[in-house]
Amino acid sequence: MTEPRSLPAPDPHPGDSVGEWVVVDLIGRGGMAVVYRVEHRGTHEIRALKLLTTRMSGDEAKKRFQREYRALASLDHPNVVHVFGMGTWEGRPWYVMEWLEGHDLKAEMDRWKGVSLSERFQRAEDVLVQVADALAHVHARGLVHRDVSPSNIMVLPDGRVKLMDFGVVKAPGGDLTAADELVGTVAWIAPEQFSGTGVDERADLYALGAVLYVMLTGRRPFHSRTLAGYLEKHLHGRPRPPREISPEVPAHLDEACLRLLAKDPADRFASASHLMHFVRAGTPLTTDVYSDRWPDRTVGRARETALLWEAVSALEAGRGGVVVLEGPSGAGKSRLLEDLAAHARKQGIAVLRGVCGKSSRRAFSGWMEVYGALTAGRAAQPSEVLRRVFEADDDRTSDAPVERYAIYAAFLDLLKGGPARLILLDGLQRADSGTLGLAEYLVRNLLALAHEPVLFVFARWPVAHSADPQAGLVNGEATGVPAQVVDLGPLPVAAIEDLLLDLVPGDRQAGTLAARIQRETAGNAHFAVEMIRALVEERIVRP
């Protein structure tokens, strides 16, 4: 006789308690979760509570639900829904978020049918800028929403906008997309999400472009009855310009919409901040534009930043690796290393950084600063071998020769068995043989043989493979661990325009100037910045 199967617990009803919250009534039910209005037992605050459904209570669904909460909990922005706590009820996770009086953007657009076109377009611009502001905050934390659509944009009675539903958010190191969810959001997703290429923050900008298209024209940019039809149109179709459908559409919104819907991410706006500056003149700068204070964010490197942050997330999970950041002089390698180091430190990861070529006479020069950080305060006692090599008073290691593998082994002892570490080595193209040999030895022994939580990131100029002395480090033949190569190509026009619009928000001529700067500098980040500095000093670029 078989034992009867236990039935899943029913959903809570009005009056039932979920943690410290009392259910008031049911708000809505979806495929993944059910949402209730709840009241706190002690403070009587009204909130919304999202509870995973019974049929989605498997381990993977729970893991995804918890990641959604963690993503929301990391955000603090007036245009993003706030969360206040998480728990479990009958084995099913839940979290509480702010209670919002309002309706989604689809319902809001229905209300626009009774207003003038100029009023409709002004409201569309207000929504666009608020969602872009929210996305700038989301993207700065390494997250990609991946489901920007009218149903996930809430409009409050006072006109404020809230970005909601982070159920398929992409966090560094984690992909929360379920195989059966593509159809539900297929009308809004970017071409790269279909093609399986890397997705970064610019995918959200494409989706926002599709939302803007609906706000301006009352119709989607693409229509199809099948997934294959949407696939074809998102990958290859060209939407009609909004002004062809409604000539009253403001020119700047028409241009913004078409740029957002560009097939190639490089042809879209470089960031959500870029979009905001383009659409609407921003707040005047509080400091003199002719000072040395420049925008402190990196522009034009969304794809590269996403790849680097993915590697750090893998390190947090205990998986080390090797990344080679390649680009010509002035491409921005050092800036990306600085950004990566700051991000890793925020995650509690120790960062060790060295620079190759500071001394042409000292062997192992690329590892000098790493050695200094490892032995600072003598928390790790170096061997006599390492002191003779790295603590000499001049650029000579020692008059007495030291066997190279003894140095390698002693340096390995400083690193093995420690916490997760990020090791950055800049200027690898200038590495002496000792620096390169030690790098190969450490990668082989810490990763290929021991699987230690260490991430190596080497930055260097591109080298022809046939003449590459570091080929074994890059392809893994010398280490057993092939490197992930991240190429820094030229900055696109959009990235330079993004930088210019930080200095002169809302200036419609910035795009023309950016195209000229990109052409004359071949997209070299250093030369582009220096050209802009010269234009500022000559007062050609000014607020």
Coordinates of C-alpha atoms in Angstrom, one line a residue:
M1 CA 0.0 0.0 0.0
T2 CA 1.5 3.4 -1.0
E3 CA 1.4 6.3 1.3
P4 CA -0.8 9.2 0.3
R5 CA 1.1 12.2 -1.2
S6 CA 1.0 15.3 0.9
L7 CA -0.9 18.2 -0.7
P8 CA 0.8 21.5 -1.0
A9 CA -0.2 24.1 1.6
P10 CA -2.9 26.5 0.3
D11 CA -2.1 30.1 -0.3
P12 CA -2.6 32.5 2.7
H13 CA -6.1 34.1 3.0
P14 CA -7.1 37.5 4.4
G15 CA -6.4 37.5 8.1
D16 CA -3.5 35.0 7.9
S17 CA -0.1 35.9 9.1
V18 CA 3.1 35.8 6.9
G19 CA 5.9 36.6 9.3
E20 CA 5.1 39.9 10.9
W21 CA 2.6 40.8 8.2
V22 CA -1.2 40.2 8.1
V23 CA -2.7 39.5 4.7
V24 CA -5.4 42.1 3.8
D25 CA -6.3 41.0 0.3
L26 CA -5.0 39.4 -2.9
I27 CA -3.6 41.9 -5.5
G28 CA -2.6 39.7 -8.3
R29 CA -1.3 36.3 -9.4
G30 CA 1.3 35.4 -12.0
G31 CA 3.1 32.4 -13.2
M32 CA 5.9 32.7 -10.7
A33 CA 4.4 34.6 -7.7
V34 CA 1.3 35.9 -6.0
V35 CA 1.1 39.4 -4.6
Y36 CA -0.9 40.5 -1.5
R37 CA -1.5 43.7 0.2
V38 CA -0.4 43.3 3.8
E39 CA -0.4 45.2 7.1
H40 CA 2.4 45.1 9.7
R41 CA 1.1 43.6 12.9
G42 CA 2.9 46.2 15.1
T43 CA 3.2 49.4 13.1
H44 CA 0.1 48.9 10.8
E45 CA 2.2 50.0 7.8
I46 CA 0.7 48.9 4.5
R47 CA 3.1 47.0 2.1
A48 CA 2.9 44.6 -0.8
L49 CA 4.1 41.0 -0.2
K50 CA 5.3 38.8 -3.1
L51 CA 5.1 35.1 -2.4
L52 CA 6.5 32.3 -4.7
T53 CA 3.7 30.1 -6.0
T54 CA 3.4 26.5 -5.0
R55 CA 4.1 25.2 -8.5
M56 CA 7.3 27.2 -8.7
S57 CA 8.7 26.0 -5.3
G58 CA 11.6 24.0 -6.7
D59 CA 15.1 24.7 -5.8
E60 CA 15.9 26.7 -8.9
A61 CA 12.9 28.9 -8.7
K62 CA 13.6 29.6 -5.0
K63 CA 17.2 30.5 -5.9
R64 CA 16.1 32.8 -8.6
F65 CA 13.5 34.4 -6.3
Q66 CA 16.1 35.1 -3.7
R67 CA 18.4 36.6 -6.2
E68 CA 15.6 38.9 -7.3
Y69 CA 15.3 40.1 -3.7
R70 CA 19.0 40.6 -3.3
A71 CA 19.2 42.6 -6.5
L72 CA 16.3 44.9 -5.3
A73 CA 17.8 45.2 -1.8
S74 CA 21.1 46.5 -3.4
L75 CA 19.2 49.4 -5.0
D76 CA 18.1 52.7 -3.4
H77 CA 16.6 55.0 -6.0
P78 CA 13.3 57.0 -6.1
N79 CA 12.4 55.4 -9.4
V80 CA 13.0 51.8 -8.3
V81 CA 10.6 49.9 -6.1
H82 CA 11.9 49.5 -2.5
V83 CA 12.0 46.2 -0.6
F84 CA 12.0 45.8 3.2
G85 CA 12.6 42.2 4.1
M86 CA 12.4 38.6 3.2
G87 CA 11.3 35.3 4.8
T88 CA 9.7 31.9 4.1
W89 CA 6.1 30.8 4.6
E90 CA 5.3 27.1 4.4
G91 CA 8.7 26.6 2.8
R92 CA 8.1 29.2 0.1
P93 CA 10.1 32.4 0.0
W94 CA 8.5 35.9 0.2
Y95 CA 9.6 39.5 0.3
V96 CA 7.9 42.7 1.2
M97 CA 8.0 45.8 -1.0
E98 CA 6.6 49.3 -0.8
W99 CA 2.9 49.6 -1.5
L100 CA 2.3 51.8 -4.6
E101 CA -1.0 53.5 -5.5
G102 CA -1.0 53.7 -9.3
H103 CA -1.2 51.7 -12.5
D104 CA 1.2 50.3 -15.1
L105 CA 2.4 52.3 -18.1
K106 CA 0.0 50.4 -20.4
A107 CA -3.0 51.7 -18.4
E108 CA -1.4 55.2 -18.2
M109 CA -1.1 55.3 -22.0
D110 CA -4.8 54.5 -22.3
R111 CA -5.4 57.8 -20.3
W112 CA -3.3 59.8 -22.8
K113 CA -5.9 59.3 -25.5
G114 CA -7.8 62.2 -24.2
V115 CA -5.0 64.7 -24.1
S116 CA -3.3 66.8 -26.8
L117 CA -0.4 65.4 -28.7
S118 CA 2.0 67.9 -27.1
E119 CA 0.9 66.9 -23.7
R120 CA 1.2 63.2 -24.6
F121 CA 4.8 63.7 -25.8
Q122 CA 5.7 65.7 -22.7
R123 CA 4.4 62.9 -20.5
A124 CA 6.3 60.3 -22.6
E125 CA 9.5 62.3 -22.1
D126 CA 8.9 62.5 -18.4
V127 CA 8.5 58.7 -18.2
L128 CA 11.5 58.1 -20.4
V129 CA 13.9 60.2 -18.3
Q130 CA 12.7 58.7 -15.0
V131 CA 13.1 55.1 -16.3
A132 CA 16.5 56.1 -17.7
D133 CA 17.5 57.5 -14.3
A134 CA 16.4 54.3 -12.6
L135 CA 18.4 52.2 -15.2
A136 CA 21.5 54.3 -14.7
H137 CA 21.4 53.4 -11.0
V138 CA 20.7 49.7 -11.7
H139 CA 23.5 49.5 -14.3
A140 CA 26.0 51.2 -12.0
R141 CA 25.6 48.1 -9.7
G142 CA 26.4 45.7 -12.5
L143 CA 22.7 44.6 -13.0
V144 CA 20.8 44.3 -16.2
H145 CA 17.0 44.4 -15.8
R146 CA 16.2 42.5 -19.0
D147 CA 12.4 43.0 -18.8
V148 CA 11.8 46.7 -19.3
S149 CA 8.3 46.8 -20.6
P150 CA 5.1 48.8 -20.0
S151 CA 3.8 46.2 -17.6
N152 CA 6.9 46.6 -15.4
I153 CA 6.7 50.4 -15.2
M154 CA 4.4 51.8 -12.6
V155 CA 3.1 55.3 -12.8
L156 CA 2.0 56.9 -9.5
P157 CA -0.8 59.5 -9.2
D158 CA 1.8 62.4 -8.9
G159 CA 3.5 61.3 -12.1
R160 CA 6.4 59.6 -10.5
V161 CA 7.6 56.4 -12.1
K162 CA 8.7 53.1 -10.5
L163 CA 10.6 50.4 -12.3
M164 CA 9.4 47.0 -11.0
D165 CA 9.7 43.2 -11.4
F166 CA 13.3 42.2 -11.4
G167 CA 12.4 38.5 -11.9
V168 CA 14.8 38.0 -14.7
V169 CA 17.5 40.4 -13.6
K170 CA 21.0 39.5 -14.7
A171 CA 23.6 40.0 -12.0
P172 CA 27.3 39.5 -12.5
G173 CA 28.0 35.8 -12.3
G174 CA 24.4 34.7 -12.4
D175 CA 21.9 34.3 -15.2
L176 CA 18.3 34.0 -14.0
T177 CA 16.5 33.5 -17.3
A178 CA 14.2 30.5 -17.6
A179 CA 13.9 28.7 -20.8
D180 CA 10.2 29.4 -21.1
E181 CA 10.2 33.1 -20.5
L182 CA 11.4 34.4 -23.8
V183 CA 7.9 34.5 -25.4
G184 CA 6.5 36.6 -22.6
T185 CA 8.9 39.5 -23.2
V186 CA 9.7 38.9 -26.8
A187 CA 8.2 42.1 -28.1
W188 CA 10.6 44.2 -26.1
I189 CA 14.0 42.4 -26.0
A190 CA 17.2 43.3 -27.8
P191 CA 18.6 41.4 -30.8
E192 CA 21.6 40.2 -28.8
Q193 CA 19.3 38.4 -26.4
F194 CA 18.0 36.3 -29.4
S195 CA 21.5 35.7 -30.8
G196 CA 23.0 34.5 -27.6
T197 CA 25.8 37.0 -27.5
G198 CA 26.8 38.8 -24.4
V199 CA 24.1 41.0 -22.8
D200 CA 25.0 44.2 -21.1
E201 CA 23.2 47.3 -20.0
R202 CA 22.6 48.4 -23.6
A203 CA 20.0 45.6 -23.9
D204 CA 17.8 47.5 -21.4
L205 CA 18.2 50.6 -23.5
Y206 CA 16.9 48.8 -26.6
A207 CA 13.9 47.7 -24.6
L208 CA 13.4 51.2 -23.4
G209 CA 13.5 52.3 -27.0
A210 CA 10.6 49.9 -27.8
V211 CA 8.6 51.3 -24.8
L212 CA 9.3 54.9 -26.1
Y213 CA 8.1 53.9 -29.5
V214 CA 4.8 52.8 -28.1
M215 CA 4.5 56.0 -26.1
L216 CA 5.1 58.1 -29.1
T217 CA 3.1 56.2 -31.7
G218 CA 0.6 54.0 -29.8
R219 CA 2.0 50.9 -31.5
R220 CA 5.0 48.6 -31.0
P221 CA 8.0 48.9 -33.3
F222 CA 7.5 45.3 -34.4
H223 CA 4.5 43.0 -34.6
S224 CA 4.4 39.2 -35.1
R225 CA 2.2 36.3 -34.2
T226 CA 5.1 33.9 -33.8
L227 CA 8.4 33.8 -31.9
A228 CA 10.2 33.2 -35.3
G229 CA 8.6 36.3 -36.6
Y230 CA 9.7 38.5 -33.7
L231 CA 13.2 36.9 -34.0
E232 CA 13.5 37.9 -37.6
K233 CA 12.2 41.5 -37.1
H234 CA 14.3 42.2 -34.0
L235 CA 17.4 40.9 -35.8
H236 CA 16.9 42.4 -39.2
G237 CA 13.8 44.6 -39.3
R238 CA 13.8 48.4 -39.4
P239 CA 11.1 50.2 -37.5
R240 CA 9.3 53.1 -39.2
P241 CA 10.5 56.4 -37.7
P242 CA 7.9 57.6 -35.2
R243 CA 7.7 61.0 -37.1
E244 CA 6.5 59.1 -40.2
I245 CA 3.6 57.8 -38.2
S246 CA 3.0 61.0 -36.3
P247 CA 4.7 64.1 -37.7
E248 CA 4.1 66.0 -34.5
V249 CA 6.6 63.8 -32.6
P250 CA 9.4 66.1 -31.3
A251 CA 12.6 65.6 -33.4
H252 CA 14.8 64.8 -30.4
L253 CA 12.5 62.1 -29.2
D254 CA 12.3 60.6 -32.7
E255 CA 16.1 60.5 -32.9
A256 CA 16.4 59.1 -29.4
C257 CA 13.9 56.3 -30.1
L258 CA 15.7 55.2 -33.3
R259 CA 19.1 55.3 -31.7
L260 CA 17.8 53.2 -28.8
L261 CA 16.4 50.6 -31.3
A262 CA 19.7 50.3 -33.2
K263 CA 20.6 46.6 -33.9
D264 CA 24.3 47.1 -32.9
P265 CA 24.7 48.0 -29.2
A266 CA 27.5 50.3 -30.2
D267 CA 25.1 52.4 -32.2
R268 CA 22.8 53.0 -29.3
F269 CA 23.4 55.5 -26.5
A270 CA 26.4 54.5 -24.5
S271 CA 24.6 54.5 -21.2
A272 CA 21.3 55.5 -19.6
S273 CA 23.0 58.7 -18.4
H274 CA 23.9 59.5 -22.0
L275 CA 20.3 59.1 -22.9
M276 CA 19.2 61.5 -20.1
H277 CA 21.7 64.1 -21.1
F278 CA 20.6 63.9 -24.7
V279 CA 16.9 64.1 -24.1
R280 CA 16.9 66.8 -21.5
A281 CA 19.3 69.5 -20.3
G282 CA 20.8 68.3 -17.0
T283 CA 21.5 70.1 -13.8
P284 CA 24.3 72.8 -14.3
L285 CA 27.7 71.8 -13.1
T286 CA 28.5 73.0 -9.6
T287 CA 32.2 73.4 -10.4
D288 CA 34.0 75.2 -13.1
V289 CA 34.0 73.1 -16.3
Y290 CA 37.6 74.4 -16.9
S291 CA 38.9 72.7 -13.8
D292 CA 40.4 69.3 -13.7
R293 CA 37.2 67.7 -12.3
W294 CA 35.9 65.5 -15.0
P295 CA 33.1 62.9 -14.9
D296 CA 34.2 60.1 -12.7
R297 CA 32.5 57.3 -14.6
T298 CA 34.0 55.2 -17.4
V299 CA 32.2 55.6 -20.7
G300 CA 31.9 53.3 -23.7
R301 CA 33.1 50.1 -22.0
A302 CA 29.8 48.5 -21.0
R303 CA 30.6 45.1 -22.6
E304 CA 34.2 45.0 -21.2
T305 CA 33.1 46.0 -17.7
A306 CA 30.4 43.3 -17.7
L307 CA 32.9 40.6 -18.6
L308 CA 35.3 41.7 -15.9
W309 CA 32.6 41.9 -13.3
E310 CA 31.5 38.4 -14.3
A311 CA 35.0 37.2 -13.6
V312 CA 34.9 38.8 -10.1
S313 CA 31.6 37.2 -9.4
A314 CA 33.0 33.8 -10.3
L315 CA 35.9 34.6 -7.9
E316 CA 33.3 35.3 -5.1
A317 CA 32.0 31.9 -5.7
G318 CA 35.5 30.4 -5.3
R319 CA 36.4 30.0 -8.9
G320 CA 39.6 31.6 -10.0
G321 CA 40.7 32.4 -13.6
V322 CA 42.8 34.4 -16.0
V323 CA 41.7 37.4 -18.0
V324 CA 43.9 39.3 -20.5
L325 CA 42.8 42.8 -21.2
E326 CA 44.2 43.9 -24.5
G327 CA 44.3 47.3 -26.1
P328 CA 46.7 49.8 -27.6
S329 CA 48.3 52.6 -25.6
G330 CA 45.6 55.0 -24.5
A331 CA 42.7 52.6 -24.9
G332 CA 41.8 52.8 -21.2
K333 CA 43.2 49.5 -19.8
S334 CA 44.5 51.1 -16.6
R335 CA 41.2 52.9 -16.0
L336 CA 39.3 49.6 -16.3
L337 CA 41.8 48.0 -13.9
E338 CA 41.1 50.8 -11.4
D339 CA 37.3 50.4 -11.8
L340 CA 37.7 46.6 -11.4
A341 CA 39.8 47.0 -8.3
A342 CA 37.3 49.3 -6.7
H343 CA 34.4 46.9 -7.5
A344 CA 36.3 43.9 -6.1
R345 CA 37.1 45.8 -2.8
K346 CA 33.4 46.6 -2.4
Q347 CA 32.8 42.8 -2.5
G348 CA 35.3 42.3 0.2
I349 CA 38.0 40.8 -2.1
A350 CA 41.6 41.6 -1.5
V351 CA 43.3 43.3 -4.5
L352 CA 47.0 43.1 -5.3
R353 CA 48.3 45.3 -8.2
G354 CA 51.6 45.4 -10.0
V355 CA 53.0 47.4 -12.9
C356 CA 55.6 45.9 -15.3
G357 CA 58.5 47.8 -16.6
K358 CA 59.0 50.3 -13.8
S359 CA 62.7 49.2 -13.7
S360 CA 64.5 47.8 -16.7
R361 CA 67.3 46.5 -14.4
R362 CA 65.5 44.6 -11.7
A363 CA 64.2 41.1 -12.4
F364 CA 60.6 40.3 -11.3
S365 CA 59.9 44.1 -11.4
G366 CA 56.2 43.5 -12.2
W367 CA 55.7 41.7 -8.9
M368 CA 57.4 44.3 -6.7
E369 CA 54.2 46.0 -5.5
V370 CA 52.4 42.8 -5.1
Y371 CA 55.2 41.5 -2.9
G372 CA 55.1 44.7 -0.9
A373 CA 51.3 44.4 -0.3
L374 CA 51.6 40.7 0.6
T375 CA 54.3 41.4 3.2
A376 CA 53.1 44.7 4.5
G377 CA 53.2 44.6 8.3
R378 CA 54.9 41.2 8.0
A379 CA 51.5 39.4 8.3
A380 CA 53.1 36.9 5.9
Q381 CA 56.8 36.3 6.6
P382 CA 58.8 36.2 3.4
S383 CA 61.7 33.8 3.0
E384 CA 65.3 34.9 2.8
V385 CA 65.2 34.1 -0.9
L386 CA 62.4 36.6 -1.5
R387 CA 64.0 39.3 0.7
R388 CA 67.2 39.1 -1.3
V389 CA 65.3 39.5 -4.6
F390 CA 62.6 42.0 -3.7
E391 CA 64.1 44.0 -0.9
A392 CA 67.5 45.0 -2.4
D393 CA 68.3 48.7 -2.0
D394 CA 68.9 49.3 -5.7
D395 CA 67.8 47.8 -9.1
R396 CA 70.0 44.7 -8.7
T397 CA 68.5 41.7 -7.1
S398 CA 71.7 40.3 -5.4
D399 CA 75.3 39.7 -6.2
A400 CA 74.8 36.1 -5.4
P401 CA 72.7 34.2 -8.0
V402 CA 69.3 32.8 -6.8
E403 CA 67.8 29.8 -8.5
R404 CA 64.7 31.0 -10.3
Y405 CA 62.4 28.2 -9.2
A406 CA 63.3 28.8 -5.6
I407 CA 61.9 32.3 -6.1
Y408 CA 58.8 31.0 -7.8
A409 CA 58.1 28.5 -5.0
A410 CA 58.7 31.0 -2.2
F411 CA 56.4 33.5 -3.9
L412 CA 53.8 30.8 -4.3
D413 CA 53.9 30.1 -0.5
L414 CA 52.9 33.7 0.1
L415 CA 49.7 33.3 -1.9
K416 CA 48.5 29.7 -1.5
G417 CA 45.8 28.8 1.0
G418 CA 44.7 32.4 1.4
P419 CA 41.4 34.2 0.9
A420 CA 40.0 35.1 -2.5
R421 CA 42.3 37.5 -4.2
L422 CA 42.3 39.6 -7.4
I423 CA 45.8 40.1 -8.8
L424 CA 46.2 42.8 -11.4
L425 CA 49.3 43.2 -13.5
D426 CA 49.5 46.2 -15.8
G427 CA 51.8 46.7 -18.8
L428 CA 52.5 43.0 -19.3
Q429 CA 54.0 43.8 -22.8
R430 CA 57.0 45.3 -20.8
A431 CA 57.4 42.3 -18.5
D432 CA 60.9 41.0 -18.0
S433 CA 61.5 37.2 -18.3
G434 CA 61.3 36.8 -14.5
T435 CA 58.0 38.6 -14.2
L436 CA 56.5 36.5 -17.0
G437 CA 57.9 33.2 -15.7
L438 CA 56.5 33.9 -12.2
A439 CA 53.1 34.7 -13.7
E440 CA 53.0 31.4 -15.6
Y441 CA 54.2 29.5 -12.5
L442 CA 51.6 31.1 -10.2
V443 CA 48.7 30.5 -12.7
R444 CA 49.7 26.9 -13.2
N445 CA 50.2 26.1 -9.5
L446 CA 47.3 28.1 -8.0
L447 CA 44.7 27.4 -10.7
A448 CA 45.5 24.4 -12.8
L449 CA 46.9 22.3 -10.0
A450 CA 45.3 23.6 -6.8
H451 CA 42.1 25.5 -7.9
E452 CA 42.7 28.4 -5.5
P453 CA 40.3 31.4 -5.4
V454 CA 42.6 33.7 -7.3
L455 CA 41.7 35.8 -10.4
F456 CA 44.6 37.1 -12.5
V457 CA 44.0 40.0 -14.8
F458 CA 46.8 41.0 -17.1
A459 CA 46.7 44.2 -19.2
R460 CA 48.9 44.5 -22.3
W461 CA 49.1 45.9 -25.8
P462 CA 48.0 43.6 -28.6
V463 CA 50.8 41.4 -30.0
A464 CA 51.0 39.5 -33.2
H465 CA 50.5 35.9 -32.3
S466 CA 53.5 34.7 -34.4
A467 CA 55.8 37.0 -32.3
D468 CA 54.1 36.8 -29.0
P469 CA 56.5 35.8 -26.1
Q470 CA 53.4 35.6 -23.8
A471 CA 51.4 33.3 -26.0
G472 CA 51.7 30.4 -23.6
L473 CA 50.3 32.5 -20.8
V474 CA 47.4 33.7 -23.0
N475 CA 46.4 30.4 -24.7
G476 CA 47.1 28.2 -21.6
E477 CA 49.9 26.1 -23.2
A478 CA 52.3 27.2 -20.4
T479 CA 49.8 27.1 -17.6
G480 CA 47.0 24.7 -18.3
V481 CA 44.5 27.6 -17.9
P482 CA 43.5 29.4 -21.1
A483 CA 42.9 33.1 -20.5
Q484 CA 39.7 34.9 -21.4
V485 CA 40.8 37.7 -23.8
V486 CA 38.9 41.0 -23.5
D487 CA 39.7 43.3 -26.4
L488 CA 39.4 47.1 -26.1
G489 CA 38.5 48.4 -29.5
P490 CA 38.2 52.1 -30.4
L491 CA 35.6 54.2 -28.5
P492 CA 32.5 54.5 -30.6
V493 CA 31.0 58.0 -31.3
A494 CA 28.3 57.4 -28.8
A495 CA 30.8 57.0 -26.0
I496 CA 32.6 60.3 -26.8
E497 CA 29.2 62.1 -27.1
D498 CA 28.3 60.6 -23.7
L499 CA 31.5 62.3 -22.2
L500 CA 30.7 65.6 -24.0
L501 CA 27.2 65.7 -22.7
D502 CA 28.4 65.3 -19.2
L503 CA 30.2 68.6 -19.7
V504 CA 27.5 70.3 -21.8
P505 CA 24.2 68.6 -21.0
G506 CA 21.5 68.8 -23.6
D507 CA 23.7 70.3 -26.3
R508 CA 22.4 69.1 -29.7
Q509 CA 25.7 69.8 -31.4
A510 CA 27.6 67.3 -29.1
G511 CA 27.0 64.4 -31.5
T512 CA 28.5 66.2 -34.5
L513 CA 31.6 67.2 -32.5
A514 CA 31.9 63.6 -31.1
A515 CA 31.9 62.2 -34.6
R516 CA 34.7 64.5 -35.6
I517 CA 36.7 63.7 -32.4
Q518 CA 36.2 60.0 -33.0
R519 CA 37.4 60.3 -36.5
E520 CA 40.5 62.4 -35.8
T521 CA 41.6 60.2 -32.8
A522 CA 40.6 56.9 -34.3
G523 CA 38.6 56.3 -31.1
N524 CA 41.6 56.3 -28.9
A525 CA 40.3 57.1 -25.4
H526 CA 43.4 59.0 -24.3
F527 CA 43.6 61.1 -27.4
A528 CA 39.9 61.8 -27.3
V529 CA 40.0 63.0 -23.8
E530 CA 43.0 65.2 -24.5
M531 CA 41.3 66.7 -27.5
I532 CA 38.2 67.5 -25.3
R533 CA 40.5 69.1 -22.7
A534 CA 42.1 71.3 -25.3
L535 CA 38.6 72.3 -26.6
V536 CA 37.6 73.2 -23.0
E537 CA 40.8 75.2 -22.4
E538 CA 40.1 77.1 -25.6
R539 CA 36.6 77.7 -24.4
I540 CA 35.2 76.1 -27.5
V541 CA 33.4 73.6 -25.3
R542 CA 31.7 75.3 -22.4
P543 CA 28.3 75.1 -20.5

